[in-house]
Amino acid sequence: MRLYELSFHEIEEFFYRLAEVRDVLKGDGYLSFLPELRTDLSPIQGTTYVKHAFPIFQKGGVVMDVTNVEQAGIAEEAGAVSVMVLDKLPYDVRKAGGVARMADPKVIEEVMNSITIPVMAKVRIGHYYEAKVLEALGVDMIDESEVLTPADEEHHINKWEFKVPFVNGARNLGEALRRISEGGSMIRTKGEPGTGNVSEAVKHMKIVNSEIRAVKFMSEEDRVKKAREMQVPYQLLELTAKLNRLPVVNFAAGGIATPADAALMMWLGSDGIFVGSGIFKSQDPLERAKAIVLATSCWEDPEVVLEAQKMISEHKSMMGMDIRTLKPEELMQVRGV
Amino acid sequence: MKVGVLAYQGSFEEHYLMMKRVLQERGGGEVIQVKRAKDLDVDAIIIPGGESTTIGMIASRLGLLEPLKEKITQGLPVMGTCAGAIMLSKDVVDAKVGKKNQPLIGSMNSSVVRNYYGRQRESFEATVDLSEIDGEKERFVFIRAPAITKVWGKARALATLNDVIVMAQEGGMLATTFHPELSGTTKVHSYFVEIAKK
């Protein structure tokens, strides 16, 4: 259990200060790209507070990629905190090539009706309308994901406009803070999806950690310069330095295939785990899913991780691939910076 | 005083910080994480928000569920928020898919409906009147929240929102369907410490 200096509410207060700025700017007729101010005190849905709170309840858990109702049932039985519905698992997206788009809404709806845990789905980077469709469908969270073919090479979705929370991938602190300043409610490492190789996720998590450490000990003028380089609001960088972590929930994703992989990412500071191809591209999905769930919540206890690791067989793990064998154009992590 | 937080999944770090602050204000005490049966040497325990299915499954797999159940039945004070309130309740159904077979503690005389308000789209923040516990009106979030639809026996409602029970107590057991650990007030946590000390 990690102890932080600021409570969730104090972090949210920061975002509402930004909302106050927006209110003033909007009143003055300027464009604003900031959270909405809550105005009345009646029950209200879809506020920044509500969107940032959702991922808190995913912490310590495993979100599993599924492609149909049957897999979703297995994920729920294994103790997943959410499922992510997609048309093809990242491994198959990689194999199939072509344009990868959001999953069939009918399939997503079937999954939503069959399980009690939250349901997430992916949209293409910058595809405002796939996101609008999924929001209308009522998914619990949207992943604006590099696994799918980007719809906009230049921009991400303005996520402040939505009532549904978003999760975004990031390879470094700049990417993470840019996504948060666009209204993202949760960050995950990009890793290299569909490879069964955890090395890129490790790399990305370590980069974020070391950049946060560096920012924490920087002088104020260097921090201002850093914020300019990263193209993020200075205040957001300041908050991150004070907190000594990202101001929203931060998961690991991309290449996690075994309980030990999951425990490693937790040890590096992840709040939880996304498993894509690792489960349903293995020969022992149910046992493996259960084992990864166990290792994720009890990562501090090597005995439990050992027990989890014993539940699966390395012979049944997905084969995985060396990142160095991928051509530059085959890398998914470079999409949407 | 030693307060444990069931720390498998969910808002355990948020409870940790809030409880730590409350104990500091009150002149000391310790907050520890509970994951295995050997960690159960505590004076009170918090079951956080999260996914009740996940928390129940891990607790049962690691052999914590039965000893925890026993301790709570014997009077260990417990606060359950959201998923924790579900774990404590004797009667649980899901608003959409009905009864599911999930590991629970089932010690409190209450009926709970999971996902009562709907999905994340229907999640909301609202002002709850804490006057029953000598508090003010405070702002809380309800995330895919359950509802306490009925209490009986010694259990009683402490707060309602539009006629739905959002906070209930039975002896040393305190359940909320909202999240005091994400709020700007430590009132609910300090109330729990008070009833735990009795």
XYZ file of C-alpha atoms in Angstrom:
535
model
C 0.000 0.000 0.000
C 1.514 3.331 -0.995
C 0.943 6.477 1.002
C 0.625 9.697 -0.979
C 0.814 13.259 0.161
C -2.436 14.389 -1.459
C -5.851 12.787 -1.242
C -8.014 12.127 -4.277
C -10.176 15.053 -3.302
C -7.211 17.417 -3.135
C -6.179 16.323 -6.641
C -9.707 16.951 -7.863
C -9.662 20.401 -6.280
C -6.756 21.154 -8.613
C -8.794 20.149 -11.669
C -11.670 22.294 -10.471
C -9.348 25.274 -10.191
C -8.663 24.693 -13.882
C -12.407 24.576 -14.444
C -12.752 27.961 -12.805
C -10.158 29.302 -15.212
C -12.164 27.850 -18.071
C -15.280 29.514 -16.809
C -13.614 32.916 -16.774
C -12.018 32.398 -20.185
C -15.269 31.204 -21.713
C -17.073 34.189 -20.265
C -14.490 36.392 -21.949
C -15.075 34.638 -25.252
C -11.845 32.631 -25.408
C -11.486 29.042 -26.521
C -10.920 26.717 -23.588
C -9.727 23.149 -23.393
C -10.352 22.456 -19.739
C -12.715 20.621 -17.408
C -16.329 21.701 -16.990
C -17.214 23.590 -13.815
C -19.870 21.979 -11.664
C -22.443 24.588 -10.981
C -25.295 23.150 -8.994
C -25.424 20.881 -5.982
C -28.046 18.405 -7.169
C -26.929 14.884 -8.134
C -24.930 15.284 -11.328
C -23.405 12.759 -13.756
C -20.297 12.760 -15.881
C -18.299 15.418 -14.010
C -14.496 15.357 -13.863
C -14.785 14.152 -10.264
C -16.965 11.221 -11.365
C -14.747 10.419 -14.372
C -11.506 10.472 -12.386
C -13.079 8.371 -9.628
C -14.019 5.437 -11.859
C -10.418 4.186 -12.410
C -9.699 4.348 -8.660
C -11.894 1.268 -8.329
C -9.886 -0.565 -10.955
C -6.648 -0.229 -8.965
C -4.944 -3.459 -7.973
C -6.969 -5.237 -10.616
C -6.644 -6.763 -14.065
C -8.533 -5.563 -17.140
C -8.767 -8.335 -19.715
C -9.141 -8.070 -23.493
C -12.027 -10.194 -24.775
C -13.657 -10.635 -28.163
C -16.935 -12.333 -27.233
C -19.409 -13.189 -24.461
C -17.774 -16.524 -23.687
C -14.368 -14.948 -23.059
C -16.004 -12.194 -21.000
C -17.580 -14.874 -18.793
C -14.176 -16.509 -18.274
C -12.640 -13.118 -17.403
C -15.351 -12.385 -14.836
C -15.053 -15.856 -13.334
C -11.300 -15.353 -12.997
C -11.748 -12.102 -11.065
C -11.097 -9.435 -13.705
C -12.067 -5.900 -12.638
C -13.239 -5.041 -16.165
C -13.217 -6.438 -19.645
C -12.082 -4.623 -22.776
C -14.108 -5.654 -25.807
C -12.387 -5.617 -29.153
C -12.912 -7.108 -32.549
C -9.569 -8.915 -32.679
C -6.960 -9.458 -29.971
C -3.884 -7.241 -30.521
C -1.861 -10.280 -31.633
C -4.423 -10.984 -34.367
C -4.610 -7.295 -35.316
C -0.858 -7.466 -35.855
C -1.184 -10.637 -37.959
C -4.219 -9.502 -39.956
C -2.945 -6.061 -40.959
C -5.414 -3.739 -42.707
C -7.402 -1.123 -40.831
C -8.362 -2.064 -37.273
C -11.531 -0.316 -36.046
C -13.729 -0.351 -32.957
C -15.568 -3.564 -32.091
C -19.062 -4.375 -33.262
C -21.534 -2.532 -30.978
C -23.779 -5.615 -30.987
C -20.988 -7.710 -29.477
C -20.177 -5.001 -26.914
C -23.849 -4.843 -25.961
C -24.069 -8.624 -25.573
C -21.056 -8.550 -23.258
C -22.558 -5.654 -21.269
C -25.723 -7.676 -20.731
C -23.944 -10.844 -19.665
C -21.568 -9.758 -16.877
C -21.684 -7.558 -13.758
C -18.198 -5.993 -13.996
C -17.483 -2.837 -16.068
C -17.091 -3.059 -19.824
C -14.553 -0.971 -21.754
C -14.006 -0.716 -25.495
C -11.360 0.724 -27.781
C -11.687 3.516 -30.328
C -9.192 4.699 -32.904
C -6.985 7.611 -31.890
C -8.744 10.858 -32.786
C -11.967 9.132 -33.857
C -14.440 11.458 -32.165
C -17.409 9.628 -33.594
C -16.476 6.082 -32.638
C -16.194 7.537 -29.132
C -19.601 9.232 -29.410
C -21.111 5.918 -30.525
C -19.610 4.039 -27.591
C -20.707 6.763 -25.192
C -24.248 6.431 -26.519
C -24.003 2.658 -26.106
C -23.087 3.202 -22.449
C -19.663 1.538 -22.103
C -18.007 2.279 -18.767
C -14.692 3.508 -20.169
C -13.218 4.200 -23.600
C -9.653 3.294 -24.545
C -8.343 5.658 -27.215
C -5.897 3.077 -28.403
C -2.849 2.750 -30.605
C -3.780 -0.918 -31.165
C -6.369 0.304 -33.658
C -5.407 2.249 -36.768
C -5.325 5.969 -35.917
C -8.116 8.003 -37.517
C -6.350 11.307 -36.944
C -2.577 11.469 -37.301
C -2.372 14.894 -35.657
C -4.874 15.079 -32.817
C -6.400 13.088 -30.024
C -10.042 13.365 -29.002
C -10.970 16.294 -26.739
C -11.998 14.107 -23.850
C -13.250 16.969 -21.644
C -16.323 17.009 -23.866
C -17.361 13.503 -22.898
C -19.220 12.200 -19.875
C -17.585 8.792 -20.201
C -14.032 8.434 -18.807
C -11.122 7.690 -21.163
C -7.897 5.738 -20.784
C -4.910 6.547 -23.011
C -1.544 4.983 -23.685
C 1.746 6.765 -23.004
C 5.439 6.016 -23.439
C 6.763 8.904 -21.373
C 5.717 11.671 -19.023
C 5.035 14.170 -21.820
C 2.592 11.830 -23.582
C 0.892 10.985 -20.279
C 0.414 14.625 -19.244
C -0.735 15.644 -22.726
C -3.439 12.977 -22.567
C -4.467 14.109 -19.059
C -4.624 17.728 -20.221
C -6.904 16.576 -23.066
C -9.256 15.155 -20.430
C -8.037 11.553 -20.110
C -8.999 10.012 -16.764
C -6.486 7.195 -16.709
C -3.111 6.381 -18.264
C -1.543 3.083 -19.226
C 1.879 2.332 -20.621
C 1.748 1.566 -24.308
C 4.275 -1.271 -24.255
C 4.225 -3.081 -27.564
C 0.775 -4.667 -27.899
C 0.245 -8.227 -29.099
C 3.841 -9.308 -28.644
C 3.672 -11.229 -25.357
C 6.913 -9.383 -24.576
C 6.844 -7.178 -21.501
C 10.114 -5.340 -22.234
C 8.556 -2.245 -23.820
C 6.043 -1.843 -20.984
C 8.943 -2.005 -18.527
C 10.817 0.582 -20.555
C 7.857 2.972 -20.696
C 7.072 2.661 -17.001
C 10.706 3.300 -16.089
C 10.882 6.339 -18.358
C 7.770 7.855 -16.740
C 9.130 7.146 -13.249
C 12.552 8.617 -13.905
C 11.089 11.700 -15.615
C 8.847 12.309 -12.595
C 11.843 11.976 -10.291
C 13.818 14.413 -12.425
C 10.982 16.948 -12.475
C 10.570 16.686 -8.720
C 14.108 17.890 -8.090
C 14.245 20.488 -10.844
C 14.416 24.201 -10.207
C 11.249 26.105 -10.995
C 12.669 27.695 -14.138
C 13.774 24.314 -15.464
C 10.336 22.962 -14.752
C 8.745 25.759 -16.764
C 11.105 24.923 -19.622
C 10.313 21.217 -19.291
C 6.570 21.925 -19.420
C 7.114 23.884 -22.646
C 9.134 21.054 -24.148
C 6.461 18.558 -23.178
C 3.733 20.920 -24.416
C 1.759 20.521 -21.219
C 0.335 23.071 -18.759
C 2.993 24.026 -16.218
C 0.507 23.575 -13.360
C -0.091 19.955 -14.295
C 3.642 19.250 -14.231
C 3.853 20.993 -10.870
C 1.060 18.820 -9.467
C 2.810 15.692 -10.758
C 6.075 16.740 -9.102
C 4.327 17.421 -5.816
C 2.478 14.106 -5.904
C 5.554 12.220 -7.063
C 3.338 10.205 -9.392
C 0.873 10.765 -12.245
C -2.201 12.621 -10.979
C -4.529 9.933 -12.389
C -4.561 6.139 -12.127
C -1.720 4.551 -14.082
C -1.841 0.964 -15.375
C 0.620 -1.181 -17.275
C -0.251 -2.614 -20.673
C 1.383 -4.112 -23.719
C 2.971 -7.563 -23.665
C 2.021 -8.838 -20.202
C 1.698 -12.633 -20.449
C 2.418 -14.224 -17.058
C 1.727 -13.612 -13.335
C 5.369 -12.673 -12.846
C 5.094 -10.090 -15.665
C 2.127 -8.542 -13.862
C 3.923 -8.520 -10.497
C 6.960 -6.916 -12.122
C 4.857 -4.060 -13.492
C 3.162 -3.570 -10.116
C 6.561 -3.455 -8.444
C 7.581 -0.740 -10.908
C 4.699 1.373 -9.644
C 1.682 0.437 -11.786
C -1.716 0.751 -10.165
C -3.002 -2.270 -12.095
C -2.697 -4.316 -15.267
C -4.215 -4.608 -18.729
C -3.744 -8.005 -20.342
C -4.415 -8.143 -24.038
C -3.413 -11.197 -26.016
C -1.617 -12.801 -23.031
C -4.684 -14.633 -21.733
C -6.754 -15.716 -24.687
C -3.733 -16.399 -26.889
C -2.445 -18.882 -24.302
C -3.469 -22.542 -24.018
C -4.761 -22.142 -20.441
C -6.864 -18.942 -20.361
C -8.987 -19.486 -17.216
C -6.146 -20.637 -14.986
C -3.819 -17.996 -16.378
C -6.402 -15.243 -15.868
C -6.912 -16.328 -12.246
C -3.168 -16.478 -11.689
C -2.553 -12.993 -13.115
C -5.359 -11.566 -10.940
C -3.769 -13.100 -7.854
C -0.256 -11.918 -8.715
C -1.483 -8.374 -9.450
C -3.190 -7.790 -6.120
C -0.558 -9.609 -4.061
C 2.585 -8.547 -5.934
C 4.359 -7.559 -2.712
C 4.292 -11.170 -1.545
C 6.637 -13.365 -3.643
C 5.109 -16.500 -2.097
C 1.722 -15.657 -3.569
C 3.260 -14.749 -6.934
C 5.056 -18.100 -6.858
C 1.775 -19.846 -6.158
C 0.234 -17.919 -9.064
C 3.119 -18.782 -11.343
C 2.642 -22.464 -10.443
C -0.980 -22.290 -11.591
C 0.155 -21.873 -15.187
C 2.580 -23.711 -17.430
C 5.258 -21.918 -19.405
C 4.601 -24.387 -22.246
C 1.150 -22.889 -22.542
C 2.225 -19.218 -22.560
C 1.811 -17.330 -25.799
C 4.957 -17.596 -27.844
C 5.790 -13.916 -27.870
C 8.164 -12.063 -30.148
C 11.387 -10.165 -29.869
C 10.729 -6.449 -30.351
C 13.923 -6.184 -32.439
C 12.410 -8.443 -35.112
C 9.595 -5.934 -35.706
C 10.003 -3.460 -38.547
C 9.622 0.218 -37.593
C 6.291 0.388 -39.451
C 5.017 -2.575 -37.440
C 5.402 -0.776 -34.105
C 2.079 0.298 -32.610
C 3.547 2.369 -29.755
C 4.652 5.198 -32.053
C 1.037 5.955 -32.993
C -0.485 9.036 -31.417
C 2.155 10.951 -29.451
C -5.605 1.598 17.746
C -4.684 -0.533 14.748
C -6.898 -0.287 11.678
C -6.520 -2.732 8.805
C -7.413 -2.002 5.186
C -8.259 -4.952 2.958
C -5.764 -4.100 0.238
C -6.303 -6.441 -2.711
C -8.066 -4.131 -5.068
C -9.908 -0.809 -5.299
C -9.677 2.355 -3.209
C -7.442 0.897 -0.472
C -4.742 3.584 -0.766
C -7.376 6.317 -0.486
C -8.729 4.729 2.710
C -5.184 4.379 3.998
C -4.511 8.115 3.647
C -7.878 9.194 5.098
C -7.646 6.836 8.080
C -4.064 7.864 8.723
C -5.144 11.515 8.847
C -8.036 10.730 11.199
C -5.837 8.774 13.589
C -3.237 11.540 13.522
C -5.884 14.105 14.490
C -6.973 11.846 17.313
C -3.502 11.411 18.699
C -2.131 8.367 17.001
C -2.740 4.850 15.857
C -1.612 2.609 13.078
C -3.036 1.690 9.680
C -1.876 -1.540 8.070
C -2.733 -3.470 4.942
C -4.524 -6.786 5.266
C -4.002 -9.447 2.626
C -3.403 -12.727 4.471
C -5.033 -14.311 7.516
C -1.918 -13.497 9.570
C -2.589 -9.751 9.049
C -5.937 -9.982 10.842
C -4.545 -8.899 14.196
C -6.333 -5.519 14.035
C -8.846 -3.533 16.101
C -10.965 -2.550 13.119
C -11.007 -3.239 9.398
C -12.014 -1.372 6.239
C -13.275 -3.113 3.130
C -12.748 -0.595 0.305
C -14.605 0.119 -2.909
C -13.658 -1.931 -5.952
C -15.157 -4.930 -7.673
C -16.840 -7.106 -5.036
C -16.479 -10.195 -7.246
C -12.698 -9.700 -7.497
C -12.178 -8.889 -3.809
C -14.308 -11.862 -2.699
C -12.573 -14.279 -5.008
C -9.044 -13.329 -3.959
C -9.985 -13.327 -0.271
C -11.436 -16.783 -0.600
C -8.487 -18.128 -2.591
C -5.948 -16.866 -0.050
C -7.924 -18.297 2.855
C -8.770 -14.892 4.322
C -12.522 -14.885 3.782
C -13.477 -17.474 6.441
C -11.297 -16.098 9.291
C -12.427 -12.558 8.398
C -16.064 -13.646 8.450
C -15.529 -15.250 11.830
C -13.821 -12.160 13.287
C -16.573 -9.862 12.035
C -19.272 -12.155 13.421
C -17.435 -12.071 16.750
C -17.584 -8.280 16.698
C -14.536 -6.920 14.831
C -15.640 -3.389 13.789
C -15.815 -3.069 10.010
C -16.483 -0.287 7.527
C -17.483 -1.293 3.997
C -17.732 1.275 1.222
C -19.482 0.382 -2.049
C -18.016 -3.085 -2.799
C -17.396 -3.379 0.951
C -21.079 -2.713 1.649
C -21.924 -5.475 -0.827
C -19.502 -7.888 0.877
C -21.111 -7.206 4.272
C -24.723 -7.594 3.219
C -26.721 -10.786 3.815
C -28.707 -10.525 0.621
C -27.141 -9.419 -2.690
C -28.601 -9.238 -6.190
C -27.422 -7.479 -9.347
C -29.820 -4.952 -10.856
C -29.453 -6.430 -14.332
C -28.272 -10.038 -14.200
C -29.928 -10.995 -10.878
C -28.313 -13.363 -8.367
C -24.669 -14.266 -8.994
C -22.729 -16.771 -7.014
C -19.992 -14.668 -5.419
C -18.012 -15.097 -2.164
C -19.351 -12.705 0.506
C -19.098 -12.040 4.219
C -22.851 -11.689 4.733
C -22.898 -10.414 8.301
C -25.153 -7.374 8.118
C -28.941 -7.381 8.183
C -29.343 -5.572 4.889
C -30.395 -6.182 1.294
C -28.160 -4.735 -1.391
C -28.754 -4.337 -5.116
C -25.495 -4.162 -7.102
C -25.206 -1.586 -9.897
C -28.518 -0.165 -8.661
C -28.231 3.174 -10.488
C -26.804 1.611 -13.651
C -23.401 1.759 -15.304
C -20.612 4.379 -15.167
C -22.776 6.643 -17.359
C -25.246 6.822 -14.463
C -22.522 7.311 -11.831
C -22.855 10.670 -10.105
C -21.795 13.024 -7.372
C -24.341 14.247 -4.860
C -24.715 15.979 -1.537
C -25.440 13.664 1.374
C -26.749 14.890 4.710
C -24.547 13.484 7.500
C -26.567 15.010 10.345
C -27.279 11.544 11.824
C -23.566 11.236 12.594
C -23.265 14.901 13.629
C -21.836 15.931 10.300
C -22.734 18.520 7.698
C -24.023 18.174 4.162
C -21.087 16.821 2.158
C -20.357 16.046 -1.464
C -19.678 12.387 -2.364
C -19.282 10.280 -5.505
C -21.341 7.209 -6.276
C -19.517 5.034 -8.823
C -21.585 2.209 -10.304
C -22.959 2.256 -6.821
C -25.131 -0.320 -5.120
C -28.185 0.586 -3.053
C -29.126 -0.651 0.377
C -32.756 -1.446 -0.299
C -33.689 -2.800 3.127
C -32.341 -3.009 6.676
C -33.816 -5.083 9.485
C -33.081 -6.289 12.994
C -30.537 -4.081 14.702
C -29.390 -2.463 11.478
C -30.518 1.111 10.872
C -30.224 3.663 8.112
C -27.969 6.672 8.818
C -28.426 8.565 5.559
C -30.613 8.432 2.500
C -30.553 10.054 -0.900
C -33.902 10.394 -2.649
C -35.349 7.789 -0.272
C -32.632 5.208 -1.026
C -30.402 4.200 1.916
C -26.785 5.231 1.292
C -25.342 4.664 4.773
C -26.299 2.096 7.393
C -24.989 0.806 10.699
C -25.424 -2.304 12.765
C -23.374 -2.246 15.968
C -19.729 -2.013 14.870
C -20.570 -2.480 11.217
C -20.794 0.604 9.022
C -21.733 0.461 5.338
C -21.824 3.252 2.748
C -22.728 3.031 -0.918
C -20.771 6.243 -1.613
C -17.063 6.937 -1.218
C -16.004 8.883 1.878
C -12.381 7.994 0.998
C -12.585 10.170 -2.137
C -14.298 13.081 -0.430
C -13.074 16.263 1.186
C -14.240 15.231 4.651
C -12.891 12.737 7.181
C -16.197 12.751 9.062
C -17.274 9.221 8.089
C -13.857 7.770 8.939
C -13.760 9.455 12.318
C -17.304 8.278 13.037
C -16.121 4.748 12.278
C -13.208 5.151 14.710
C -15.686 6.310 17.354
C -17.962 3.302 16.984
C -14.958 0.975 16.773
C -13.699 2.249 20.112
C -17.007 1.450 21.831
